[in-house]
Amino acid sequence: MAGTASRLKKVPYCLRVLLYYVLVFFIFRYPVYGYLDRNLSRQILGVRDTFLATLVILAHLLLCSIPPWLWSRHSLGRTLSRGLESFACYAAVFMSLGFIYSLAEEGSWKAWYGLTAGGSVWERLLTTGALFSAFLISAWWGGRRVGHRRRASRARRR
């Protein structure tokens, strides 16, 4: 058991984050994007479908924000840079795999579908900004909780 833990620690965290985002890409590409494309292409959505679509989007954002949260918990003082690095890993995976899918599917999938939503430039900028801020907030929150526990434990020792 100890041998597998030591092997896992030898793998750089950035590589683990890239592999995680490859998994998240396939989760996004098939169940999430398929569900959202099918439901949001209708003209009228009911309350139930709107609520479910919102939950699916929030679940995807939660999946995306786990690595910056964990990464910033293990590196003190570098919380926002860990959010930037995680977003860069996410963007690299989603743009590269999205480009491959856009070549394979010829028009039904665009390379930027994992990063942006909407048709106009402002909608794309706002959705990318919201995704980027989710990464930064998650990284900040993860780093903040570690410092809080250490300060509390130091206060108890005094």
Short mmCIF file of N, CA and C in Angstrom, two decimals:
data_model
loop_
_atom_site.label_atom_id
_atom_site.label_comp_id
_atom_site.label_asym_id
_atom_site.label_seq_id
_atom_site.Cartn_x
_atom_site.Cartn_y
_atom_site.Cartn_z
N MET A 1 0.82 -1.18 0.00
CA MET A 1 0.00 0.00 0.00
C MET A 1 0.87 1.25 0.00
N ALA A 2 1.97 1.21 0.74
CA ALA A 2 2.83 2.39 0.82
C ALA A 2 3.55 2.62 -0.50
N GLY A 3 3.78 1.58 -1.26
CA GLY A 3 4.45 1.72 -2.54
C GLY A 3 3.61 2.49 -3.55
N THR A 4 2.29 2.30 -3.53
CA THR A 4 1.44 3.03 -4.47
C THR A 4 1.34 4.49 -4.09
N ALA A 5 1.35 4.78 -2.80
CA ALA A 5 1.29 6.19 -2.38
C ALA A 5 2.56 6.91 -2.76
N SER A 6 3.71 6.26 -2.63
CA SER A 6 4.96 6.93 -2.99
C SER A 6 5.06 7.11 -4.50
N ARG A 7 4.55 6.17 -5.27
CA ARG A 7 4.56 6.33 -6.73
C ARG A 7 3.64 7.46 -7.16
N LEU A 8 2.52 7.60 -6.47
CA LEU A 8 1.59 8.68 -6.80
C LEU A 8 2.20 10.04 -6.49
N LYS A 9 2.99 10.13 -5.43
CA LYS A 9 3.62 11.40 -5.08
C LYS A 9 4.72 11.77 -6.05
N LYS A 10 5.28 10.81 -6.76
CA LYS A 10 6.33 11.10 -7.73
C LYS A 10 5.77 11.73 -9.01
N VAL A 11 4.50 11.50 -9.28
CA VAL A 11 3.87 12.09 -10.47
C VAL A 11 3.58 13.56 -10.16
N PRO A 12 4.03 14.47 -11.02
CA PRO A 12 3.77 15.89 -10.76
C PRO A 12 2.27 16.18 -10.70
N TYR A 13 1.92 17.09 -9.82
CA TYR A 13 0.50 17.40 -9.62
C TYR A 13 -0.11 17.98 -10.89
N CYS A 14 0.67 18.72 -11.64
CA CYS A 14 0.17 19.30 -12.89
C CYS A 14 -0.27 18.20 -13.85
N LEU A 15 0.48 17.12 -13.93
CA LEU A 15 0.11 16.01 -14.79
C LEU A 15 -1.16 15.33 -14.30
N ARG A 16 -1.30 15.20 -12.98
CA ARG A 16 -2.53 14.63 -12.43
C ARG A 16 -3.73 15.52 -12.75
N VAL A 17 -3.53 16.84 -12.69
CA VAL A 17 -4.61 17.76 -13.01
C VAL A 17 -4.98 17.66 -14.49
N LEU A 18 -3.99 17.55 -15.36
CA LEU A 18 -4.27 17.38 -16.79
C LEU A 18 -5.06 16.11 -17.05
N LEU A 19 -4.68 15.02 -16.43
CA LEU A 19 -5.41 13.76 -16.61
C LEU A 19 -6.82 13.85 -16.04
N TYR A 20 -6.98 14.55 -14.94
CA TYR A 20 -8.31 14.75 -14.37
C TYR A 20 -9.19 15.54 -15.33
N TYR A 21 -8.62 16.58 -15.95
CA TYR A 21 -9.42 17.38 -16.88
C TYR A 21 -9.72 16.64 -18.18
N VAL A 22 -8.91 15.65 -18.54
CA VAL A 22 -9.26 14.79 -19.67
C VAL A 22 -10.52 14.00 -19.32
N LEU A 23 -10.58 13.48 -18.10
CA LEU A 23 -11.78 12.79 -17.65
C LEU A 23 -12.98 13.73 -17.61
N VAL A 24 -12.78 14.94 -17.10
CA VAL A 24 -13.86 15.92 -17.05
C VAL A 24 -14.32 16.30 -18.45
N PHE A 25 -13.39 16.35 -19.41
CA PHE A 25 -13.78 16.65 -20.79
C PHE A 25 -14.75 15.61 -21.32
N PHE A 26 -14.44 14.34 -21.10
CA PHE A 26 -15.33 13.30 -21.61
C PHE A 26 -16.67 13.28 -20.88
N ILE A 27 -16.65 13.63 -19.59
CA ILE A 27 -17.93 13.78 -18.88
C ILE A 27 -18.71 14.95 -19.45
N PHE A 28 -18.01 16.04 -19.75
CA PHE A 28 -18.68 17.21 -20.32
C PHE A 28 -19.18 16.93 -21.74
N ARG A 29 -18.35 16.28 -22.53
CA ARG A 29 -18.68 16.08 -23.94
C ARG A 29 -19.91 15.20 -24.14
N TYR A 30 -20.01 14.14 -23.40
CA TYR A 30 -21.11 13.22 -23.66
C TYR A 30 -22.35 13.47 -22.80
N PRO A 31 -22.32 13.27 -21.50
CA PRO A 31 -23.59 13.47 -20.78
C PRO A 31 -23.99 14.93 -20.62
N VAL A 32 -23.05 15.82 -20.24
CA VAL A 32 -23.42 17.20 -19.93
C VAL A 32 -23.80 17.97 -21.20
N TYR A 33 -22.92 17.98 -22.18
CA TYR A 33 -23.20 18.74 -23.40
C TYR A 33 -24.40 18.16 -24.14
N GLY A 34 -24.50 16.85 -24.17
CA GLY A 34 -25.65 16.24 -24.83
C GLY A 34 -26.96 16.62 -24.17
N TYR A 35 -26.99 16.59 -22.85
CA TYR A 35 -28.20 16.97 -22.12
C TYR A 35 -28.53 18.44 -22.34
N LEU A 36 -27.53 19.30 -22.20
CA LEU A 36 -27.79 20.74 -22.36
C LEU A 36 -28.18 21.09 -23.79
N ASP A 37 -27.54 20.47 -24.76
CA ASP A 37 -27.87 20.74 -26.16
C ASP A 37 -29.29 20.30 -26.48
N ARG A 38 -29.66 19.15 -25.97
CA ARG A 38 -30.99 18.62 -26.22
C ARG A 38 -32.07 19.48 -25.55
N ASN A 39 -31.84 19.89 -24.31
CA ASN A 39 -32.87 20.64 -23.59
C ASN A 39 -32.89 22.12 -23.91
N LEU A 40 -31.72 22.72 -24.10
CA LEU A 40 -31.69 24.16 -24.35
C LEU A 40 -32.00 24.52 -25.79
N SER A 41 -32.08 23.54 -26.67
CA SER A 41 -32.46 23.84 -28.05
C SER A 41 -33.97 23.98 -28.21
N ARG A 42 -34.72 23.60 -27.17
CA ARG A 42 -36.17 23.78 -27.22
C ARG A 42 -36.52 25.24 -26.99
N GLN A 43 -37.67 25.65 -27.47
CA GLN A 43 -38.07 27.04 -27.33
C GLN A 43 -38.56 27.36 -25.93
N ILE A 44 -39.25 26.45 -25.31
CA ILE A 44 -39.80 26.70 -23.99
C ILE A 44 -39.29 25.63 -23.02
N LEU A 45 -38.76 26.10 -21.90
CA LEU A 45 -38.33 25.20 -20.84
C LEU A 45 -39.24 25.39 -19.64
N GLY A 46 -39.58 24.34 -19.00
CA GLY A 46 -40.37 24.44 -17.79
C GLY A 46 -39.47 24.73 -16.59
N VAL A 47 -40.07 24.86 -15.46
CA VAL A 47 -39.32 25.15 -14.24
C VAL A 47 -38.42 23.97 -13.90
N ARG A 48 -38.93 22.77 -14.04
CA ARG A 48 -38.15 21.57 -13.73
C ARG A 48 -36.92 21.46 -14.63
N ASP A 49 -37.09 21.66 -15.94
CA ASP A 49 -35.96 21.56 -16.86
C ASP A 49 -34.94 22.68 -16.65
N THR A 50 -35.41 23.86 -16.32
CA THR A 50 -34.50 24.96 -16.03
C THR A 50 -33.69 24.67 -14.77
N PHE A 51 -34.35 24.15 -13.76
CA PHE A 51 -33.67 23.79 -12.52
C PHE A 51 -32.65 22.68 -12.76
N LEU A 52 -33.02 21.66 -13.51
CA LEU A 52 -32.08 20.56 -13.80
C LEU A 52 -30.90 21.03 -14.63
N ALA A 53 -31.13 21.90 -15.61
CA ALA A 53 -30.03 22.43 -16.41
C ALA A 53 -29.07 23.25 -15.55
N THR A 54 -29.63 24.01 -14.62
CA THR A 54 -28.80 24.78 -13.71
C THR A 54 -27.98 23.87 -12.81
N LEU A 55 -28.58 22.81 -12.31
CA LEU A 55 -27.85 21.85 -11.48
C LEU A 55 -26.74 21.15 -12.25
N VAL A 56 -26.99 20.83 -13.52
CA VAL A 56 -25.96 20.18 -14.35
C VAL A 56 -24.78 21.13 -14.55
N ILE A 57 -25.06 22.39 -14.82
CA ILE A 57 -23.99 23.38 -15.02
C ILE A 57 -23.21 23.58 -13.72
N LEU A 58 -23.91 23.68 -12.61
CA LEU A 58 -23.22 23.84 -11.32
C LEU A 58 -22.39 22.61 -10.97
N ALA A 59 -22.88 21.43 -11.28
CA ALA A 59 -22.11 20.21 -11.02
C ALA A 59 -20.84 20.19 -11.87
N HIS A 60 -20.95 20.64 -13.12
CA HIS A 60 -19.76 20.71 -13.97
C HIS A 60 -18.76 21.73 -13.42
N LEU A 61 -19.25 22.87 -12.96
CA LEU A 61 -18.35 23.86 -12.35
C LEU A 61 -17.69 23.32 -11.09
N LEU A 62 -18.43 22.55 -10.33
CA LEU A 62 -17.87 21.94 -9.13
C LEU A 62 -16.77 20.94 -9.49
N LEU A 63 -17.01 20.12 -10.51
CA LEU A 63 -15.98 19.19 -10.97
C LEU A 63 -14.74 19.93 -11.44
N CYS A 64 -14.94 21.05 -12.10
CA CYS A 64 -13.80 21.82 -12.60
C CYS A 64 -13.02 22.51 -11.48
N SER A 65 -13.69 22.85 -10.40
CA SER A 65 -13.02 23.61 -9.35
C SER A 65 -12.41 22.75 -8.25
N ILE A 66 -12.48 21.46 -8.36
CA ILE A 66 -11.86 20.59 -7.36
C ILE A 66 -10.32 20.66 -7.41
N PRO A 67 -9.67 20.55 -8.59
CA PRO A 67 -8.19 20.61 -8.59
C PRO A 67 -7.59 21.91 -8.05
N PRO A 68 -8.10 23.11 -8.40
CA PRO A 68 -7.47 24.28 -7.79
C PRO A 68 -7.68 24.35 -6.29
N TRP A 69 -8.79 23.83 -5.81
CA TRP A 69 -9.05 23.81 -4.38
C TRP A 69 -8.04 22.90 -3.68
N LEU A 70 -7.88 21.69 -4.21
CA LEU A 70 -6.92 20.75 -3.61
C LEU A 70 -5.48 21.24 -3.76
N TRP A 71 -5.17 21.78 -4.93
CA TRP A 71 -3.80 22.22 -5.21
C TRP A 71 -3.41 23.36 -4.28
N SER A 72 -4.31 24.28 -4.02
CA SER A 72 -3.97 25.40 -3.15
C SER A 72 -3.94 25.00 -1.68
N ARG A 73 -4.59 23.91 -1.33
CA ARG A 73 -4.53 23.42 0.06
C ARG A 73 -3.15 22.88 0.39
N HIS A 74 -2.44 22.38 -0.63
CA HIS A 74 -1.14 21.76 -0.40
C HIS A 74 0.02 22.70 -0.69
N SER A 75 -0.25 23.93 -1.08
CA SER A 75 0.83 24.88 -1.32
C SER A 75 0.45 26.22 -0.70
N LEU A 76 1.08 26.53 0.38
CA LEU A 76 0.75 27.75 1.11
C LEU A 76 1.29 28.98 0.37
N GLY A 77 0.51 30.02 0.38
CA GLY A 77 0.94 31.29 -0.18
C GLY A 77 0.85 31.41 -1.68
N ARG A 78 0.39 30.38 -2.37
CA ARG A 78 0.31 30.43 -3.82
C ARG A 78 -1.10 30.10 -4.29
N THR A 79 -2.09 30.60 -3.60
CA THR A 79 -3.45 30.18 -3.90
C THR A 79 -3.92 30.68 -5.26
N LEU A 80 -3.74 31.94 -5.57
CA LEU A 80 -4.24 32.46 -6.84
C LEU A 80 -3.44 31.93 -8.03
N SER A 81 -2.15 31.72 -7.83
CA SER A 81 -1.38 31.15 -8.94
C SER A 81 -1.80 29.71 -9.22
N ARG A 82 -2.22 28.99 -8.19
CA ARG A 82 -2.73 27.63 -8.41
C ARG A 82 -4.05 27.66 -9.19
N GLY A 83 -4.85 28.67 -8.95
CA GLY A 83 -6.07 28.83 -9.74
C GLY A 83 -5.76 29.13 -11.19
N LEU A 84 -4.76 29.97 -11.43
CA LEU A 84 -4.34 30.27 -12.81
C LEU A 84 -3.78 29.03 -13.50
N GLU A 85 -2.95 28.28 -12.78
CA GLU A 85 -2.36 27.07 -13.36
C GLU A 85 -3.44 26.03 -13.66
N SER A 86 -4.40 25.89 -12.78
CA SER A 86 -5.48 24.94 -13.02
C SER A 86 -6.33 25.36 -14.21
N PHE A 87 -6.60 26.65 -14.32
CA PHE A 87 -7.37 27.13 -15.48
C PHE A 87 -6.59 26.93 -16.76
N ALA A 88 -5.28 27.12 -16.72
CA ALA A 88 -4.46 26.89 -17.91
C ALA A 88 -4.49 25.41 -18.31
N CYS A 89 -4.44 24.51 -17.32
CA CYS A 89 -4.54 23.07 -17.62
C CYS A 89 -5.91 22.75 -18.21
N TYR A 90 -6.95 23.30 -17.61
CA TYR A 90 -8.32 23.08 -18.10
C TYR A 90 -8.46 23.59 -19.53
N ALA A 91 -7.99 24.80 -19.78
CA ALA A 91 -8.10 25.38 -21.12
C ALA A 91 -7.29 24.59 -22.14
N ALA A 92 -6.11 24.14 -21.76
CA ALA A 92 -5.29 23.36 -22.69
C ALA A 92 -5.97 22.05 -23.07
N VAL A 93 -6.50 21.36 -22.08
CA VAL A 93 -7.16 20.08 -22.35
C VAL A 93 -8.42 20.29 -23.17
N PHE A 94 -9.25 21.24 -22.77
CA PHE A 94 -10.51 21.43 -23.46
C PHE A 94 -10.33 21.98 -24.87
N MET A 95 -9.36 22.86 -25.07
CA MET A 95 -9.14 23.39 -26.41
C MET A 95 -8.51 22.34 -27.33
N SER A 96 -7.54 21.57 -26.82
CA SER A 96 -6.90 20.58 -27.68
C SER A 96 -7.85 19.43 -28.01
N LEU A 97 -8.53 18.89 -27.01
CA LEU A 97 -9.48 17.82 -27.30
C LEU A 97 -10.69 18.34 -28.07
N GLY A 98 -11.10 19.57 -27.79
CA GLY A 98 -12.19 20.18 -28.56
C GLY A 98 -11.81 20.37 -30.01
N PHE A 99 -10.55 20.72 -30.27
CA PHE A 99 -10.09 20.86 -31.65
C PHE A 99 -10.09 19.52 -32.36
N ILE A 100 -9.67 18.48 -31.67
CA ILE A 100 -9.68 17.14 -32.27
C ILE A 100 -11.11 16.71 -32.58
N TYR A 101 -12.02 16.96 -31.65
CA TYR A 101 -13.42 16.63 -31.87
C TYR A 101 -14.03 17.48 -32.99
N SER A 102 -13.63 18.73 -33.10
CA SER A 102 -14.18 19.56 -34.18
C SER A 102 -13.72 19.08 -35.54
N LEU A 103 -12.52 18.54 -35.62
CA LEU A 103 -12.05 17.96 -36.88
C LEU A 103 -12.78 16.66 -37.19
N ALA A 104 -13.02 15.87 -36.18
CA ALA A 104 -13.66 14.57 -36.37
C ALA A 104 -15.15 14.69 -36.67
N GLU A 105 -15.82 15.65 -36.04
CA GLU A 105 -17.27 15.73 -36.18
C GLU A 105 -17.73 16.75 -37.23
N GLU A 106 -16.82 17.48 -37.80
CA GLU A 106 -17.08 18.37 -38.94
C GLU A 106 -18.27 19.30 -38.75
N GLY A 107 -18.16 20.23 -37.83
CA GLY A 107 -19.16 21.27 -37.73
C GLY A 107 -20.14 21.16 -36.59
N SER A 108 -20.39 19.97 -36.07
CA SER A 108 -21.36 19.86 -34.98
C SER A 108 -20.74 20.20 -33.63
N TRP A 109 -19.44 20.25 -33.54
CA TRP A 109 -18.74 20.56 -32.30
C TRP A 109 -17.67 21.60 -32.59
N LYS A 110 -17.57 22.60 -31.76
CA LYS A 110 -16.55 23.64 -31.91
C LYS A 110 -15.49 23.46 -30.83
N ALA A 111 -14.29 23.91 -31.10
CA ALA A 111 -13.18 23.71 -30.17
C ALA A 111 -13.37 24.46 -28.86
N TRP A 112 -14.10 25.54 -28.87
CA TRP A 112 -14.25 26.37 -27.67
C TRP A 112 -15.50 26.06 -26.86
N TYR A 113 -16.23 25.00 -27.16
CA TYR A 113 -17.47 24.70 -26.45
C TYR A 113 -17.26 24.44 -24.96
N GLY A 114 -16.12 23.97 -24.54
CA GLY A 114 -15.89 23.74 -23.12
C GLY A 114 -15.52 24.99 -22.34
N LEU A 115 -15.15 26.06 -23.05
CA LEU A 115 -14.74 27.29 -22.39
C LEU A 115 -15.79 28.38 -22.42
N THR A 116 -16.55 28.45 -23.49
CA THR A 116 -17.50 29.55 -23.64
C THR A 116 -18.88 29.02 -23.95
N ALA A 117 -19.86 29.89 -23.75
CA ALA A 117 -21.23 29.59 -24.12
C ALA A 117 -21.83 30.87 -24.68
N GLY A 118 -22.72 30.74 -25.61
CA GLY A 118 -23.38 31.90 -26.18
C GLY A 118 -22.90 32.18 -27.59
N GLY A 119 -23.59 33.11 -28.22
CA GLY A 119 -23.27 33.41 -29.61
C GLY A 119 -22.48 34.67 -29.80
N SER A 120 -22.75 35.70 -29.01
CA SER A 120 -22.06 36.96 -29.23
C SER A 120 -20.73 36.98 -28.47
N VAL A 121 -19.92 37.98 -28.80
CA VAL A 121 -18.61 38.11 -28.17
C VAL A 121 -18.75 38.39 -26.67
N TRP A 122 -19.71 39.22 -26.29
CA TRP A 122 -19.89 39.56 -24.89
C TRP A 122 -20.32 38.34 -24.08
N GLU A 123 -21.18 37.51 -24.64
CA GLU A 123 -21.60 36.30 -23.93
C GLU A 123 -20.43 35.36 -23.73
N ARG A 124 -19.59 35.25 -24.74
CA ARG A 124 -18.42 34.38 -24.62
C ARG A 124 -17.43 34.91 -23.60
N LEU A 125 -17.23 36.22 -23.59
CA LEU A 125 -16.33 36.81 -22.60
C LEU A 125 -16.86 36.65 -21.18
N LEU A 126 -18.15 36.85 -21.00
CA LEU A 126 -18.74 36.72 -19.67
C LEU A 126 -18.70 35.28 -19.16
N THR A 127 -18.99 34.32 -20.02
CA THR A 127 -18.97 32.93 -19.56
C THR A 127 -17.55 32.46 -19.28
N THR A 128 -16.59 32.89 -20.09
CA THR A 128 -15.20 32.54 -19.81
C THR A 128 -14.73 33.22 -18.54
N GLY A 129 -15.14 34.46 -18.32
CA GLY A 129 -14.79 35.16 -17.08
C GLY A 129 -15.41 34.50 -15.86
N ALA A 130 -16.63 34.02 -15.99
CA ALA A 130 -17.27 33.32 -14.87
C ALA A 130 -16.55 32.02 -14.56
N LEU A 131 -16.16 31.29 -15.59
CA LEU A 131 -15.41 30.04 -15.39
C LEU A 131 -14.06 30.33 -14.75
N PHE A 132 -13.38 31.36 -15.24
CA PHE A 132 -12.08 31.73 -14.69
C PHE A 132 -12.21 32.16 -13.23
N SER A 133 -13.25 32.92 -12.92
CA SER A 133 -13.44 33.34 -11.53
C SER A 133 -13.80 32.16 -10.63
N ALA A 134 -14.47 31.15 -11.16
CA ALA A 134 -14.75 29.94 -10.37
C ALA A 134 -13.44 29.24 -9.99
N PHE A 135 -12.48 29.22 -10.90
CA PHE A 135 -11.18 28.63 -10.61
C PHE A 135 -10.45 29.44 -9.54
N LEU A 136 -10.45 30.76 -9.68
CA LEU A 136 -9.75 31.60 -8.71
C LEU A 136 -10.39 31.55 -7.33
N ILE A 137 -11.71 31.58 -7.28
CA ILE A 137 -12.41 31.52 -5.99
C ILE A 137 -12.16 30.18 -5.32
N SER A 138 -12.19 29.11 -6.10
CA SER A 138 -11.94 27.79 -5.53
C SER A 138 -10.52 27.69 -4.97
N ALA A 139 -9.55 28.20 -5.71
CA ALA A 139 -8.17 28.17 -5.24
C ALA A 139 -7.99 29.04 -4.00
N TRP A 140 -8.61 30.19 -3.99
CA TRP A 140 -8.52 31.08 -2.83
C TRP A 140 -9.15 30.43 -1.60
N TRP A 141 -10.31 29.82 -1.81
CA TRP A 141 -11.01 29.19 -0.70
C TRP A 141 -10.22 28.01 -0.15
N GLY A 142 -9.63 27.21 -1.04
CA GLY A 142 -8.83 26.08 -0.59
C GLY A 142 -7.61 26.50 0.21
N GLY A 143 -6.93 27.54 -0.20
CA GLY A 143 -5.78 28.02 0.53
C GLY A 143 -6.14 28.71 1.82
N ARG A 144 -7.28 29.34 1.84
CA ARG A 144 -7.74 30.06 3.02
C ARG A 144 -8.05 29.10 4.16
N ARG A 145 -8.62 27.96 3.84
CA ARG A 145 -9.02 27.01 4.88
C ARG A 145 -7.79 26.39 5.57
N VAL A 146 -6.71 26.17 4.85
CA VAL A 146 -5.51 25.60 5.45
C VAL A 146 -4.92 26.59 6.44
N GLY A 147 -4.80 27.85 6.04
CA GLY A 147 -4.24 28.85 6.93
C GLY A 147 -5.09 29.05 8.17
N HIS A 148 -6.40 28.95 8.01
CA HIS A 148 -7.32 29.11 9.14
C HIS A 148 -7.11 28.01 10.17
N ARG A 149 -6.96 26.78 9.73
CA ARG A 149 -6.76 25.67 10.66
C ARG A 149 -5.43 25.79 11.38
N ARG A 150 -4.39 26.20 10.67
CA ARG A 150 -3.09 26.32 11.31
C ARG A 150 -3.09 27.43 12.35
N ARG A 151 -3.74 28.54 12.04
CA ARG A 151 -3.82 29.63 13.02
C ARG A 151 -4.62 29.18 14.24
N ALA A 152 -5.67 28.43 14.03
CA ALA A 152 -6.48 27.95 15.15
C ALA A 152 -5.69 26.97 16.01
N SER A 153 -4.92 26.11 15.40
CA SER A 153 -4.13 25.14 16.18
C SER A 153 -3.02 25.84 16.95
N ARG A 154 -2.43 26.87 16.37
CA ARG A 154 -1.39 27.64 17.09
C ARG A 154 -2.01 28.36 18.29
N ALA A 155 -3.21 28.89 18.11
CA ALA A 155 -3.87 29.61 19.22
C ALA A 155 -4.21 28.64 20.35
N ARG A 156 -4.60 27.41 20.02
CA ARG A 156 -4.92 26.43 21.06
C ARG A 156 -3.66 26.02 21.83
N ARG A 157 -2.53 25.93 21.15
CA ARG A 157 -1.29 25.54 21.82
C ARG A 157 -0.82 26.59 22.80
N ARG A 158 -1.11 27.84 22.53
CA ARG A 158 -0.69 28.92 23.43
C ARG A 158 -1.50 28.84 24.67
#
